[in-house]
Coordinates of C-alpha atoms and ligand atoms in Angstrom, one line a residue:
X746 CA -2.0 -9.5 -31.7
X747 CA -4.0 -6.6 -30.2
X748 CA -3.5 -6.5 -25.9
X749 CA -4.7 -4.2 -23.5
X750 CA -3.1 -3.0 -21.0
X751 CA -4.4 -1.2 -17.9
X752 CA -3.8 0.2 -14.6
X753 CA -6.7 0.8 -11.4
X754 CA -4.8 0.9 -7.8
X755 CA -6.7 1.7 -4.9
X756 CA -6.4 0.3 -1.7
X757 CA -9.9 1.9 0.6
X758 CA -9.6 2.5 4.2
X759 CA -13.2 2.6 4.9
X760 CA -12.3 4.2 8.3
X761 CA -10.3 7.1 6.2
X762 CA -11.8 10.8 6.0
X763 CA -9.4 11.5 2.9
X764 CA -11.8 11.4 -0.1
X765 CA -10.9 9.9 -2.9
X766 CA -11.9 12.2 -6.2
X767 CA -11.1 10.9 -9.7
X768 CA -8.0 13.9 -9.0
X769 CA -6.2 11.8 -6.9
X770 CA -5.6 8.9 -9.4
X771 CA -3.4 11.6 -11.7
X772 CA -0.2 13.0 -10.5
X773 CA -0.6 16.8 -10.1
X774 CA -4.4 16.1 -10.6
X775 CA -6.5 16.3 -13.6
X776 CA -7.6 12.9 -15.0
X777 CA -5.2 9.5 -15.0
X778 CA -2.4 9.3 -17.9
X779 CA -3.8 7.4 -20.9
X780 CA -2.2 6.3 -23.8
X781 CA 1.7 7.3 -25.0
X782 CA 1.3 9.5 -21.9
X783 CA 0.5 6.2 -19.5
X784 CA 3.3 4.4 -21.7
X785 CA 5.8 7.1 -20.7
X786 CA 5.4 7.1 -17.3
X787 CA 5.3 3.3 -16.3
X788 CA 7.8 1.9 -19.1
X789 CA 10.9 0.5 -17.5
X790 CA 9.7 1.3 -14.5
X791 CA 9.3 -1.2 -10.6
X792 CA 5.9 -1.6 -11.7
X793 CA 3.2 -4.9 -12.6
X794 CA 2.4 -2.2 -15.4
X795 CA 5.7 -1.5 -16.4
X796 CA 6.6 -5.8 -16.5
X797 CA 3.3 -5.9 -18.8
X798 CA 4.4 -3.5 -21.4
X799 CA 7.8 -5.2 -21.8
X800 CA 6.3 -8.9 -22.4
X801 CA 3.4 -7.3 -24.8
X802 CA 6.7 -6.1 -26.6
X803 CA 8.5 -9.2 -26.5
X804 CA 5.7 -10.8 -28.1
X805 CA 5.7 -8.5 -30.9
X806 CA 2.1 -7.4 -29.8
X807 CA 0.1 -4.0 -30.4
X808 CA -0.3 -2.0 -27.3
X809 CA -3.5 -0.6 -26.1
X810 CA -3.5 1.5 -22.4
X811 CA -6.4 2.9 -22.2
X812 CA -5.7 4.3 -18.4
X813 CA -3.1 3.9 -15.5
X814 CA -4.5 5.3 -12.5
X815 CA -3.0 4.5 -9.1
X816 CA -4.0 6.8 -5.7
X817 CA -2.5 7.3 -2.7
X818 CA -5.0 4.7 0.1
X819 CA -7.6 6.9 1.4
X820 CA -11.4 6.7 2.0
X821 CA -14.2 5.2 -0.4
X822 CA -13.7 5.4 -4.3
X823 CA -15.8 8.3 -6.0
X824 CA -18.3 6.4 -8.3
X825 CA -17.3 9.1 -10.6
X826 CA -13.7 8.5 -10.3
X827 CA -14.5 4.3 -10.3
X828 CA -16.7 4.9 -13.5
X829 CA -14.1 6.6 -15.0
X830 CA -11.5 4.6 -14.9
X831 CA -13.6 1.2 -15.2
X832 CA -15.6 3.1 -18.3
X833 CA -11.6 3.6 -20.1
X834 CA -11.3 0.0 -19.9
X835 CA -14.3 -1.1 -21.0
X836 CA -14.4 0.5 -24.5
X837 CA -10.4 -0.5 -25.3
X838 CA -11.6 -4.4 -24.6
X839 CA -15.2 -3.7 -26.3
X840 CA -12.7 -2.8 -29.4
X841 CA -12.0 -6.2 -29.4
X842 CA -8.3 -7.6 -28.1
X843 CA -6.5 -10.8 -27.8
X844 CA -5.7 -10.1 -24.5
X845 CA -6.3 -8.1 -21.1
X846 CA -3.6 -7.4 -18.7
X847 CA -4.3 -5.7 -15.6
X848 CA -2.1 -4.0 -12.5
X849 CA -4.9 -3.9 -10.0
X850 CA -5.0 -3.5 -6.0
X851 CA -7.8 -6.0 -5.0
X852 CA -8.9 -3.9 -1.9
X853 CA -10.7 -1.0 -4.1
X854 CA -14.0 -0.1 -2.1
X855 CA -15.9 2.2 -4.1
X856 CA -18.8 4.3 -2.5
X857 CA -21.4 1.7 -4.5
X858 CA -19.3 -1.5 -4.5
X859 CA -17.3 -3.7 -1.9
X860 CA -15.3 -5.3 -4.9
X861 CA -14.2 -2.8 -7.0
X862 CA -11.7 -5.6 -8.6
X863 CA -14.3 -7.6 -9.2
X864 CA -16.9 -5.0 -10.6
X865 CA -14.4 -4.0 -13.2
X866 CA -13.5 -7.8 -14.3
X867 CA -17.3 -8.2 -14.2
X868 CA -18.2 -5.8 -16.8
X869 CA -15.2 -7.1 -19.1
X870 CA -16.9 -10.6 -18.9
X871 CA -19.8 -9.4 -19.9
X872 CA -18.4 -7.5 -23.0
X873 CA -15.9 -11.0 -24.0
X874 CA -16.9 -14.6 -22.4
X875 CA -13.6 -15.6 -23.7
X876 CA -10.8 -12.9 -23.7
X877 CA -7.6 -14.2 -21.4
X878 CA -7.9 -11.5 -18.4
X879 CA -4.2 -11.8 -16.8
X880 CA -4.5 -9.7 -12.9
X881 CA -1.7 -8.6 -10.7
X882 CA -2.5 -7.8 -7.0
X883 CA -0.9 -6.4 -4.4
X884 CA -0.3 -8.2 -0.9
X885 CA -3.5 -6.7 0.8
X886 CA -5.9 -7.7 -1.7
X887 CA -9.4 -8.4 0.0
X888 CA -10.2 -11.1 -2.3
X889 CA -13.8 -11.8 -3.5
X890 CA -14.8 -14.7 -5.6
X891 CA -15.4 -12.2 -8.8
X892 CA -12.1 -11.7 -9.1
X893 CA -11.2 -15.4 -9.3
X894 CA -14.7 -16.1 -11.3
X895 CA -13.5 -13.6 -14.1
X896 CA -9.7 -13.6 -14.3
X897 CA -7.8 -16.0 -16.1
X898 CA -4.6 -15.8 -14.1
X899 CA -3.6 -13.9 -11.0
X900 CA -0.7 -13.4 -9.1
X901 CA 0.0 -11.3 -6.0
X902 CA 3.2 -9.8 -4.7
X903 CA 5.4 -11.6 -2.7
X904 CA 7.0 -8.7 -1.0
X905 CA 6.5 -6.6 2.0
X906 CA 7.8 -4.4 1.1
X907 CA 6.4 -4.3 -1.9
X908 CA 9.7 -4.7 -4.0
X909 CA 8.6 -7.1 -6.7
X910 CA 5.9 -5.2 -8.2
X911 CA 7.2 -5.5 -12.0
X912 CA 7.9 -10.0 -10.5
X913 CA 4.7 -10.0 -10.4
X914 CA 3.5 -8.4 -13.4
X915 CA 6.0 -10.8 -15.2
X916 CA 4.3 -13.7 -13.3
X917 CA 0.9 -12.8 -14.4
X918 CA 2.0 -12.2 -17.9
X919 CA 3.5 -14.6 -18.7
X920 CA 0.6 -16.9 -18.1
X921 CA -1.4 -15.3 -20.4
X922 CA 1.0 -15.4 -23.4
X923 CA 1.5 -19.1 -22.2
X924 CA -2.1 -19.8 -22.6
X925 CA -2.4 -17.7 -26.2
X926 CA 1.0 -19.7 -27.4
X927 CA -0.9 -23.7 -26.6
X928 CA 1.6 -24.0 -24.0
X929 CA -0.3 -23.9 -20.6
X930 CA -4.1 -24.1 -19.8
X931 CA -4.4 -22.0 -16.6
X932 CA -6.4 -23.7 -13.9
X933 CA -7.6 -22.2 -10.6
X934 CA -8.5 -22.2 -6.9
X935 CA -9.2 -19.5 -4.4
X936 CA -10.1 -19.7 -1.0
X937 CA -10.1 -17.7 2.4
X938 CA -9.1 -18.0 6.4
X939 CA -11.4 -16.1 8.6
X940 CA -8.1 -14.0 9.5
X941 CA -7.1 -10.5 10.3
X942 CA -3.5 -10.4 10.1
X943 CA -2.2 -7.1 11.9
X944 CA -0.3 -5.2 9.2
X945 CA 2.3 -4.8 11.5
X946 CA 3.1 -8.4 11.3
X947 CA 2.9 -8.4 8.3
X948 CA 6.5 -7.7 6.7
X949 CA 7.8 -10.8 4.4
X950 CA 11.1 -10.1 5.8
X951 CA 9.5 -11.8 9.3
X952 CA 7.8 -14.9 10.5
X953 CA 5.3 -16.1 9.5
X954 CA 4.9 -13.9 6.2
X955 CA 8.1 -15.0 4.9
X956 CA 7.5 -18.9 5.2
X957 CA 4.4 -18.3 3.8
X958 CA 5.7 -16.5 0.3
X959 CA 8.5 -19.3 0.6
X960 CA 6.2 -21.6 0.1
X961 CA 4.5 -19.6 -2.7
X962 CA 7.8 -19.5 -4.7
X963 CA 8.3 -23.3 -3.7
X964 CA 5.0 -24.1 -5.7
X965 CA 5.9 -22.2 -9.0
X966 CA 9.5 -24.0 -8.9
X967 CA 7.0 -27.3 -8.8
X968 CA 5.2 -26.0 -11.6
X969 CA 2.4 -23.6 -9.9
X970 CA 1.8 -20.8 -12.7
X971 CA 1.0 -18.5 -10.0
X972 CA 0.8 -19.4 -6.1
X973 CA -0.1 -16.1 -3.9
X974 CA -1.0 -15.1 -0.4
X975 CA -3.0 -12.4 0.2
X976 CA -2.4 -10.9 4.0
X977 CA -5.3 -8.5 3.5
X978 CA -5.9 -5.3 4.4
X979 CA -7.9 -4.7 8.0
X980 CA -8.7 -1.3 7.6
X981 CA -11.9 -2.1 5.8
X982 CA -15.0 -2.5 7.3
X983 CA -15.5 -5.2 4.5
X984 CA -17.0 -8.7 4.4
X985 CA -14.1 -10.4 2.8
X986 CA -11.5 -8.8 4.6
X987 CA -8.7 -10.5 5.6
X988 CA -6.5 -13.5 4.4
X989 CA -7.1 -15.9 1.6
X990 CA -4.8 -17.0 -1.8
X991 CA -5.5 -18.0 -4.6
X992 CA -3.2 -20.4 -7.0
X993 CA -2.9 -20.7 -10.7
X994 CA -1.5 -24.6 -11.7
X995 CA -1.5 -25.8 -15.7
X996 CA -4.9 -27.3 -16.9
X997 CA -4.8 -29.3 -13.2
X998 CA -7.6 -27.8 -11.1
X999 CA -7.5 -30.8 -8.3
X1000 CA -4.0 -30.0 -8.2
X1001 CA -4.2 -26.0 -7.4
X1002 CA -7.1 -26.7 -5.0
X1003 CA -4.7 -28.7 -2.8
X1004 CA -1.6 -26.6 -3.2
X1005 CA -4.2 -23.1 -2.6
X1006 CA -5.6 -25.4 0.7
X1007 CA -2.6 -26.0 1.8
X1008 CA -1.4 -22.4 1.5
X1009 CA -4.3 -21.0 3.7
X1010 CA -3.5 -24.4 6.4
X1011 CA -0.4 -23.1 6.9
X1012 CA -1.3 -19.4 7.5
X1013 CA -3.8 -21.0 9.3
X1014 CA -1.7 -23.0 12.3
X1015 CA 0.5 -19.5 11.9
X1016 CA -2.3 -17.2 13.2
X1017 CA -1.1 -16.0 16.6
X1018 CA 1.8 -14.8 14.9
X1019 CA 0.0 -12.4 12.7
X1020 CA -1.0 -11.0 16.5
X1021 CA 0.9 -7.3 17.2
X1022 CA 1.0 -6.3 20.5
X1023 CA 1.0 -2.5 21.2
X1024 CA 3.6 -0.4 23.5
X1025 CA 2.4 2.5 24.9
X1026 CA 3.2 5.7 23.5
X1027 CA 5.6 6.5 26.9
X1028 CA 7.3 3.6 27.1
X1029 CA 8.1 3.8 23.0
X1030 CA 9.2 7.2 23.8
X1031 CA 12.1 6.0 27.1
X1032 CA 13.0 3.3 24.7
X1033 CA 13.9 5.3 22.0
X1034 CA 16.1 7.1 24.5
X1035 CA 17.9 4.8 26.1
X1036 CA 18.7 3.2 22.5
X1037 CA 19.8 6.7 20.9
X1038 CA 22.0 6.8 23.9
X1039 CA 23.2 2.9 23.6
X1040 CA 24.0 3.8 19.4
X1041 CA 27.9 3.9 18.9
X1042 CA 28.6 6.6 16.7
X1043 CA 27.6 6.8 13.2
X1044 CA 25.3 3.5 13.6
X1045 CA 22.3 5.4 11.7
X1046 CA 19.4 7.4 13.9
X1047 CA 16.5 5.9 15.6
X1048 CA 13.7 5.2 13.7
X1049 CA 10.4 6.4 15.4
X1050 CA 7.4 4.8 13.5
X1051 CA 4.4 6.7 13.7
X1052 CA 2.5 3.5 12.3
X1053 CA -1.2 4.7 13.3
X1054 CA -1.4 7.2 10.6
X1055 CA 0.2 5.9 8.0
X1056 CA -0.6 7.3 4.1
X1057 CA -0.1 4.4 2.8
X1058 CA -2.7 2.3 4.8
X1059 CA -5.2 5.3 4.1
X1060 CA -4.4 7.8 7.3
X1061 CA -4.5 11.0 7.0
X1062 CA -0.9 11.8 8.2
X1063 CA -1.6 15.1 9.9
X1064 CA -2.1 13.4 13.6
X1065 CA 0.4 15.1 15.9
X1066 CA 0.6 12.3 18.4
X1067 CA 3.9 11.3 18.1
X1068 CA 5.6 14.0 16.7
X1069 CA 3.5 16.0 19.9
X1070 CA 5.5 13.4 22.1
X1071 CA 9.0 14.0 20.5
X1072 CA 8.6 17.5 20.7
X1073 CA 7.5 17.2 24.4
X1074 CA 10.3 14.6 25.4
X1075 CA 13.0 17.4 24.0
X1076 CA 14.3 14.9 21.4
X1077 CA 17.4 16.5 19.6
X1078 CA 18.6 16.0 16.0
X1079 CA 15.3 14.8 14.5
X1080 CA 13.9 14.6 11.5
X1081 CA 9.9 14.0 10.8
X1082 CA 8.7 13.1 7.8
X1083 CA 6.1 13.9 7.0
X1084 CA 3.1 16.5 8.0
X1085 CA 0.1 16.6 5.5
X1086 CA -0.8 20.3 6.0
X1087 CA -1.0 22.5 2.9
X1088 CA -2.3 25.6 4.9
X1089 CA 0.6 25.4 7.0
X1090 CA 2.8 24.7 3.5
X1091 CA 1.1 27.9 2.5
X1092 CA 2.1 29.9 5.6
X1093 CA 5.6 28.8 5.0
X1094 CA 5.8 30.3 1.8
X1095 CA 4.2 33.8 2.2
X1096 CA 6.7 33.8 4.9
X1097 CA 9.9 33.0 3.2
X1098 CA 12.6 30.9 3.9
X1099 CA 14.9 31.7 6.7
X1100 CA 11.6 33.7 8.1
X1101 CA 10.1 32.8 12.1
X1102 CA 6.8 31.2 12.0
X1103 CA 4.5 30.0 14.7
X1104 CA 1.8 27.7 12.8
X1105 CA -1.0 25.7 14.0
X1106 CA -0.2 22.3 12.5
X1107 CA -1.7 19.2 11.8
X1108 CA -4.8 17.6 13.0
X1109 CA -6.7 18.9 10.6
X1110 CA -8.8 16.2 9.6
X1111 CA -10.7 14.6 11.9
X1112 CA -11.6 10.7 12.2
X1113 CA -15.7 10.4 13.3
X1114 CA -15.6 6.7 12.1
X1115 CA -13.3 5.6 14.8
X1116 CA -14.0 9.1 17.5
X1117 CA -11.5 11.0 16.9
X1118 CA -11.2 14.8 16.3
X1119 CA -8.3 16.3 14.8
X1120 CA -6.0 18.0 17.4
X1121 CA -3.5 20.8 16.1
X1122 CA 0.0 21.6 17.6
X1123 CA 1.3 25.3 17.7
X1124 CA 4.5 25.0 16.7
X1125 CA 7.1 28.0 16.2
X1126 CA 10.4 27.3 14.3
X1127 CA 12.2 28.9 11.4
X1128 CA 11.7 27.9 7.7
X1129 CA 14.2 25.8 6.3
X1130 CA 13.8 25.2 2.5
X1131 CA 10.5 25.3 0.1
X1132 CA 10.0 23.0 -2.7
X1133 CA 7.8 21.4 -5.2
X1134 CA 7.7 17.8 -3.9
X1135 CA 8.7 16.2 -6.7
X1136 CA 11.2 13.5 -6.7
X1137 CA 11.5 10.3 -9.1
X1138 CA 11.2 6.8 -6.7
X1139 CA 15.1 5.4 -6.5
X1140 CA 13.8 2.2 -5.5
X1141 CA 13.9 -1.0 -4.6
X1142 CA 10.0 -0.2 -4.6
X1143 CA 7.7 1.5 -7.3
X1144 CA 11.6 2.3 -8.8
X1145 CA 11.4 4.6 -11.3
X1146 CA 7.6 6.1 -11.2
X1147 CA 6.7 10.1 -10.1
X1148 CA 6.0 11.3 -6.9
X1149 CA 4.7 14.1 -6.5
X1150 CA 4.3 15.9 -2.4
X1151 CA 3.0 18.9 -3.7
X1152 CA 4.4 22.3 -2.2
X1153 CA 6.4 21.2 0.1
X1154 CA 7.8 22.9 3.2
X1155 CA 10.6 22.4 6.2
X1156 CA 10.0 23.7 9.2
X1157 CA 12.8 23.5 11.7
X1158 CA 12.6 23.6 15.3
X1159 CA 16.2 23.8 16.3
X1160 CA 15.4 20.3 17.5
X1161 CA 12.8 19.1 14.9
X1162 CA 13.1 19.5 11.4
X1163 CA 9.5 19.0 10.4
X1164 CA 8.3 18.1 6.8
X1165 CA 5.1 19.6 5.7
X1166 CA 3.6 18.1 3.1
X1167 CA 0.6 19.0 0.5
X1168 CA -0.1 15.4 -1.1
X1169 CA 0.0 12.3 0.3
X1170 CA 3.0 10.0 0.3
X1171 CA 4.9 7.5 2.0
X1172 CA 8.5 7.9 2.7
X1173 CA 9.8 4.5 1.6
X1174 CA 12.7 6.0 -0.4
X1175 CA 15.6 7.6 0.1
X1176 CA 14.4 10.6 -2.8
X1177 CA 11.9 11.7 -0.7
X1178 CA 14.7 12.6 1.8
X1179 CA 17.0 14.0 -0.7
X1180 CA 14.5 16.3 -2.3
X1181 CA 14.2 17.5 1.1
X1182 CA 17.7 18.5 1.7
X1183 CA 18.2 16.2 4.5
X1184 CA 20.5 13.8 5.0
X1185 CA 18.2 11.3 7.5
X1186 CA 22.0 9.3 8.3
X1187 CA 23.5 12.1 10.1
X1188 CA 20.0 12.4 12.2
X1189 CA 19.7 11.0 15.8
X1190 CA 16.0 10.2 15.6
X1191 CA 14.1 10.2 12.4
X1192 CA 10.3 9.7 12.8
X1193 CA 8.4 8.4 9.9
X1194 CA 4.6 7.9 9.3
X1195 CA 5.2 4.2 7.7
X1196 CA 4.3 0.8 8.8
X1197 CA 6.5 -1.5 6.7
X1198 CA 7.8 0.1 3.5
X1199 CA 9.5 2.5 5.0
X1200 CA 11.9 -0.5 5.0
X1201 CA 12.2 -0.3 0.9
X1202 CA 14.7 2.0 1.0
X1203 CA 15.4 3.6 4.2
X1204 CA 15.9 0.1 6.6
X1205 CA 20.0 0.0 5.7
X1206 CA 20.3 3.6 7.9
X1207 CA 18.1 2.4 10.6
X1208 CA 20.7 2.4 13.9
X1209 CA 17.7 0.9 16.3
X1210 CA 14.0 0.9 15.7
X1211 CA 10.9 1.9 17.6
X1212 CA 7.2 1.6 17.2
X1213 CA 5.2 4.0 17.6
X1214 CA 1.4 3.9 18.5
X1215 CA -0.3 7.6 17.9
X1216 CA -3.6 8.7 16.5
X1217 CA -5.3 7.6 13.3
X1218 CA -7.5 5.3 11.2
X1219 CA -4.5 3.3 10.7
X1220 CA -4.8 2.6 14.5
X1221 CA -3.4 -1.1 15.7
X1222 CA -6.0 -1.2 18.3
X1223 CA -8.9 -3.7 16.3
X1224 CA -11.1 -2.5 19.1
X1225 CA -11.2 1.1 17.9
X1226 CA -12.3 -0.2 14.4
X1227 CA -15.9 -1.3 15.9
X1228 CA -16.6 -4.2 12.5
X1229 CA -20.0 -3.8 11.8
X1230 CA -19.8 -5.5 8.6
X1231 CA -17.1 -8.4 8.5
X1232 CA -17.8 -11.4 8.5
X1233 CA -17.4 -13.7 11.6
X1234 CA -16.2 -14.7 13.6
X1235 CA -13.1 -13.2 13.1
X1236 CA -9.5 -14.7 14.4
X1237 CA -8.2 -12.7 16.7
X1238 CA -11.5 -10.5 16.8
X1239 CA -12.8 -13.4 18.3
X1240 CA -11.0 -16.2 19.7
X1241 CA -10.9 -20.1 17.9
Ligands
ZN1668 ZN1 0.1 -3.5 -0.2

């Protein structure tokens, strides 16, 4: 038995003005890992990838990865970089395979196609009618019927954060081989609520997420292959943004039409609690005081969330907004993590550790889709440490698999220490802290540029928490996001 297995991951904030070459899918650049190289890196590790390469084992099959290619969230997909990685795939399934196993976003916009899910499961139906296609998805999948027309079986995570990445690759999977052994004829239904839930409602940890992947889990204990809610991903100026699910039940299609109905019904009636209201910068700012100063000692810093301009959901995370604020409210014993500035990284190094600096940071980059222009800070502080950025992911999430923040440089204030940053990436474990040299526990305040992940592997040091509304395409204001291509109307957009 001959099974391919692949990797494309790209989640496309069409409101990001990060660009996203074919560079950006490799870590340390160059072109994705392919092959033993691909096998090596995801191979035990948190990952639907990883889950995919164990079951092909278990199964005594021959392995085939063609390409694993996963980017940071950032603007439009190069149709280079899309035709790439789409291309790889192609010719491994045109070789001829028993099976097709894929660890896929579902929010990939390219600079050609809306779908880039779709697009790629396209083409592979147009090479084999018949080949099982098994698809995992993250959370935020935009769903589009050609993922559902062309896959065989999908499932989605059912963590936010996503801690259950390799679950669902094992979910997926195993429906596949089910289906190749005669033991299961995989049978489903899609469908979509005209929906935008806020991301920052979003966690599965809260209501009404967590009912809602309950209820998924409830339906595979029944007998659902695969049962999954998709919150979407509202950052995309996209005509299927937004929620929807899609479930998977054995050789009863009636059956997963009615369990996937009843799904959206419920996220449905749930609607006003996907609704995130937004505190203004100031008031975040005397909150976080009066709870740093309400903290007994050694109950874990503050946690400032600079959720607007968050990697992650595609932001450029070089907006100074909230770091601007701490440094203007005299905060003491913070640490920021991070600042995407490689000049500045640069700076730092030619000046040497232990050395004075006085840089012009951030706000680099700026943001004409939603008005913006990138506003630098002069900062002065002394350099701390220089290092390469690379740290291996502890976990609970993406355990295991390579990061890599490129040079990487801390610049401390006396009051601040500031980490600057030369690649994009989400602090969500504690490794990104530890190949730092800080220790964020002994911190009063430590600001991070994360939504919900952050919670991975850094919620258990977490004394209070405040939310932080700054700058960026990540912004929680729907009103600065100006939808010219959504459908509608649109809940809460417009009002039902
Ligand atoms: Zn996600």
């Amino acid at each position: 038995m001959r099974v391919v297995i692949a990797q494309m991951k790209h989640e496309t904030n069409t409101y990001s003005p990060v660009p996203t070459p074919l560079s950006r899918f490799a870590i340390g650049g160059g072109i994705p890992v392919e092959g033993d190289a691909a096998y090596a890196a995801f191979k035990g590790t948190g990952s639907a990838i990883g889950a995919f390469i164990d079951l092909a084992e278990e199964a005594g099959a021959a392995i085939v990865i063609p390409i694993a290619a996963a980017a940071w969230p950032s603007g439009p997909v190069d149709d280079d970089a899309f035709e790439h990685i789409a291309g790889r795939i192609c010719v491994a399934v045109a070789d001829g395979c028993d099976a097709v196993l894929l660890d896929l976003h579902g929010a990939m916009v390219t600079q050609t196609y809306d779908d880039g899910e779709g697009e790629l499961l396209r083409r592979l139906r147009a090479i084999d009618a018949a080949v099982p296609i098994g698809v995992a998805l993250d959370m935020h999948t935009n769903f589009y019927p050609a993922i559902a027309e062309h896959a065989t079986a999908i499932a989605c995570y059912q963590t936010y954060p996503h801690i259950d990445m390799d679950g669902t690759g094992v979910r997926a999977g195993r429906a596949i081989f089910a289906l190749l052994d005669g033991r299961a004829r995989p049978a489903m239904a899609w469908g979509n609520r005209p929906m935008l839930p806020h991301v920052m409602r979003q966690g599965s940890d809260d209501s009404p997420n967590r009912e809602l992947q309950a209820r998924c889990r409830e339906m595979e204990a029944q007998g659902a292959l695969c049962a999954s809610v998709f919150v979407g991903f509202p950052n995309a100026d996209i005509v299927n943004a937004g929620l929807s699910a899609v479930v998977v039940a054995d050789g009863d299609h009636a059956l997963a039409r009615r369990w996937c109905d009843g799904l959206l019904d419920m996220a449905w009636a749930a609607r006003e609690k996907f609704v995130y209201a937004i505190e203004p910068l100031e008031k975040s700012m005397a909150r976080a005081r009066e709870l740093s100063s309400a903290l007994a000692p050694g109950s874990g810093p503050v946690v400032l969330l600079d959720h607007s301009d968050n990697c992650a959901s595609g932001g450029t995370m070089d907006t100074m907004t909230v770091l601007g604020a701490i440094l203007d409210a005299g905060l003491e014993g913070v640490a920021a993590f991070a600042i995407f500035d490689p000049a500045a990284v640069q700076q730092m190094i030619a000046a040497g550790v232990g050395e004075q600096v006085t840089l012009s940071l951030g706000g680099k980059l700026d943001m004409p889709s939603i008005g913006l222009k990138g506003q630098p800070r002069v900062v002065s502080g002394r350099v701390k440490l220089i290092c390469d950025g690379r740290y291996r992911n502890r976990g609970p999430m993406a355990r295991g698999e390579q990061n890599d923040m490129g040079p990487t440089a801390v610049l401390d204030t006396g009051k601040v220490e500031i980490v600057v940053i030369s690649n994009h990436v989400e602090p969500h474990d504690m490794e990104a802290f530890v190949a730092v040299g800080i220790d964020p526990s002994t911190k009063r305040y430590v600001m991070l540029k994360s939504r919900v992940h952050w919670r991975a592997g850094l919620r258990a040091l977490a004394g209070a928490v405040v939310e932080c509304a700054g700058m960026g395409v990540c912004t929680s204001d729907y009103a600065l996001l100006n939808f010219q291509r959504l459908r509608r109307p649109m809940y809460p957009l417009d009002m039902f």
